[in-house]
mmCIF file of C-alpha atoms in Angstrom:
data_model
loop_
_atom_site.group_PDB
_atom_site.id
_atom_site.type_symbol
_atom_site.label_atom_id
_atom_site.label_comp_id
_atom_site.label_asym_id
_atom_site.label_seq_id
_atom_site.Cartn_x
_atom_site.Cartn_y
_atom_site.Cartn_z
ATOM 1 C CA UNK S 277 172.182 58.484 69.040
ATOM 2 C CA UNK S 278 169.400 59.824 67.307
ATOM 3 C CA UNK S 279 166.295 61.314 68.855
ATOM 4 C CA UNK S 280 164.506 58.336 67.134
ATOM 5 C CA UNK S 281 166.276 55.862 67.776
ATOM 6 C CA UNK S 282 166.066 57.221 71.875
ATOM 7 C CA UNK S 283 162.192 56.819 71.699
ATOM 8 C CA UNK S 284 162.000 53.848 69.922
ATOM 9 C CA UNK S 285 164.187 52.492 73.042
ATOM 10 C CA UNK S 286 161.866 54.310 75.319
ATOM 11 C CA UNK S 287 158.386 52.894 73.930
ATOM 12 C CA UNK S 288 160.070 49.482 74.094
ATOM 13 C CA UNK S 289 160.814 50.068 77.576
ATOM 14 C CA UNK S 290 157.056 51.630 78.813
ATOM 15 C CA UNK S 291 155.673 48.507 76.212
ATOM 16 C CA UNK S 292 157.546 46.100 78.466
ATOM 17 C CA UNK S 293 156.789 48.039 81.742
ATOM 18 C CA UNK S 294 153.343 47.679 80.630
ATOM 19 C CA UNK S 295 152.833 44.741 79.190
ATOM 20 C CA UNK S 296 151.564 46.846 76.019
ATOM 21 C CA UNK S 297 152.587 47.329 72.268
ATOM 22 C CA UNK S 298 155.062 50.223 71.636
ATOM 23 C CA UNK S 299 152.232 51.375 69.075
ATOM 24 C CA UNK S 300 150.208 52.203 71.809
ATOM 25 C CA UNK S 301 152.425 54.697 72.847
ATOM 26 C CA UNK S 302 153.529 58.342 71.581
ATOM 27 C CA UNK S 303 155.207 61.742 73.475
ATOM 28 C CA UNK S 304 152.081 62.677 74.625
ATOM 29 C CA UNK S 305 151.613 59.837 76.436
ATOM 30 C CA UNK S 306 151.412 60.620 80.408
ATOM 31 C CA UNK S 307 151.182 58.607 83.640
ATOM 32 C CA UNK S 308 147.479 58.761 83.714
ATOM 33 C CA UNK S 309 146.889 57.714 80.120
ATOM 34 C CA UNK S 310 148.219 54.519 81.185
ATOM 35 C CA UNK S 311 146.334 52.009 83.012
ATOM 36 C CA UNK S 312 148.793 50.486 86.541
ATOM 37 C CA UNK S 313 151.377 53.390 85.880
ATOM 38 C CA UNK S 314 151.709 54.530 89.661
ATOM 39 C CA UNK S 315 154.471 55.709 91.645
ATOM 40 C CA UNK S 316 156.076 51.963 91.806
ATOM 41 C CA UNK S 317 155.557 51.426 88.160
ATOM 42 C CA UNK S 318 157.529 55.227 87.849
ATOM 43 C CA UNK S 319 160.172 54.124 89.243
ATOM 44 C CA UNK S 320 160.384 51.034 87.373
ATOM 45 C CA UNK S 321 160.178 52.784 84.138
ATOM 46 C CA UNK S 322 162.839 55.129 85.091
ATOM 47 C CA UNK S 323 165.522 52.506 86.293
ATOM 48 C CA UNK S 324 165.165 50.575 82.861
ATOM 49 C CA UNK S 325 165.521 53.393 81.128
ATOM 50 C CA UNK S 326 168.576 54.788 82.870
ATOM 51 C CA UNK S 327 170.287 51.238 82.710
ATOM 52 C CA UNK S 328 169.486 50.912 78.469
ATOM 53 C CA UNK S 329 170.604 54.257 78.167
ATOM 54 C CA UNK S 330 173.514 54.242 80.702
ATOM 55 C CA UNK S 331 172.201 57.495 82.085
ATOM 56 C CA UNK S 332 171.144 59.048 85.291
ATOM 57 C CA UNK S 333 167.865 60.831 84.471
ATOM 58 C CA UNK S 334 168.018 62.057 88.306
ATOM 59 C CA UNK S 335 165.195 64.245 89.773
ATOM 60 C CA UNK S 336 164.258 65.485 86.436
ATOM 61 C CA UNK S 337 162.978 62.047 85.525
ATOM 62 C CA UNK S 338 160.030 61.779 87.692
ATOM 63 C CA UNK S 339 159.374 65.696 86.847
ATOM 64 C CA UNK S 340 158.740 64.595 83.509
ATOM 65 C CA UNK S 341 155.178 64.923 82.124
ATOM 66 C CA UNK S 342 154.793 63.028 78.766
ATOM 67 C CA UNK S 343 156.948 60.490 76.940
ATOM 68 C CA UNK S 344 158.244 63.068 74.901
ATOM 69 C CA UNK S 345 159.529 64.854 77.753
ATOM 70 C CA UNK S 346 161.874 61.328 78.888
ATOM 71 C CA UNK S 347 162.896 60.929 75.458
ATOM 72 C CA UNK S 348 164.093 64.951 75.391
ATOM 73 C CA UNK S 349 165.734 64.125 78.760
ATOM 74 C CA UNK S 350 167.236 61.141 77.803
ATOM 75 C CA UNK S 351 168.938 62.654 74.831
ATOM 76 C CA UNK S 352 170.293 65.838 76.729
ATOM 77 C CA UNK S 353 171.808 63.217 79.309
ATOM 78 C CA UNK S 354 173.581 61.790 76.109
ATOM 79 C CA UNK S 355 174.762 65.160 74.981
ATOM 80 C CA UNK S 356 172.581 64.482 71.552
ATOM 81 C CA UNK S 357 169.852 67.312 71.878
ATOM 82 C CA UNK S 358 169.824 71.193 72.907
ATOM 83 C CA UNK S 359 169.709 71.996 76.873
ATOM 84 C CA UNK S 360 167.213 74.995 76.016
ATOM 85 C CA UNK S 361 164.616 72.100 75.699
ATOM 86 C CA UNK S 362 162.061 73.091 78.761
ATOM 87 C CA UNK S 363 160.064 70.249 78.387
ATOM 88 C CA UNK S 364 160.649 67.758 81.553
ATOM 89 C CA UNK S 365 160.777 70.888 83.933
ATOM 90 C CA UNK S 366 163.505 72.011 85.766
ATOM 91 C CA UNK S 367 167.061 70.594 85.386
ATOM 92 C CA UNK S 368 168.733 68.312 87.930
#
């Protein structure tokens, strides 16, 4: 899977999370950019993205700081992008 095609799955998912458009999103996007995204809605976010995506993000996942870092994670949990890729912090 592509690293495109892994973020367009992931805006879906935070659009639907957050009762948004996917436009409204890109990687930079953090938990505070987005109004109701608290510790709950996290958690939320995470599990529909691990059940899409058939992965387990694990601790890393609520390490992650921006959109960009998910999608990163999401891809290395796939085996589709580098594991140098520091972005979501440190590894599970």
């Amino acid at each position: 899977m592509t690293r495109d095609a892994i973020g367009e799955g992931v805006f879906a998912i935070v659009a639907r999370t957050f009762d948004a458009d996917a436009n409204d999103f890109d990687e930079t996007t953090r938990a505070d950019d987005v109004d109701g995204w608290d510790s709950l809605a996290h958690a939320t976010l995470l599990i529909r993205i691990e059940k899409r995506f058939n992965v387990d993000l694990g601790p890393a996942g609520s390490e992650a700081q921006d959109l960009g870092a998910l999608i990163d994670l999401v891809g290395r949990r796939l085996g589709d992008t580098p594991q140098d890729d520091a972005r979501d912090g440190p590894r599970s």
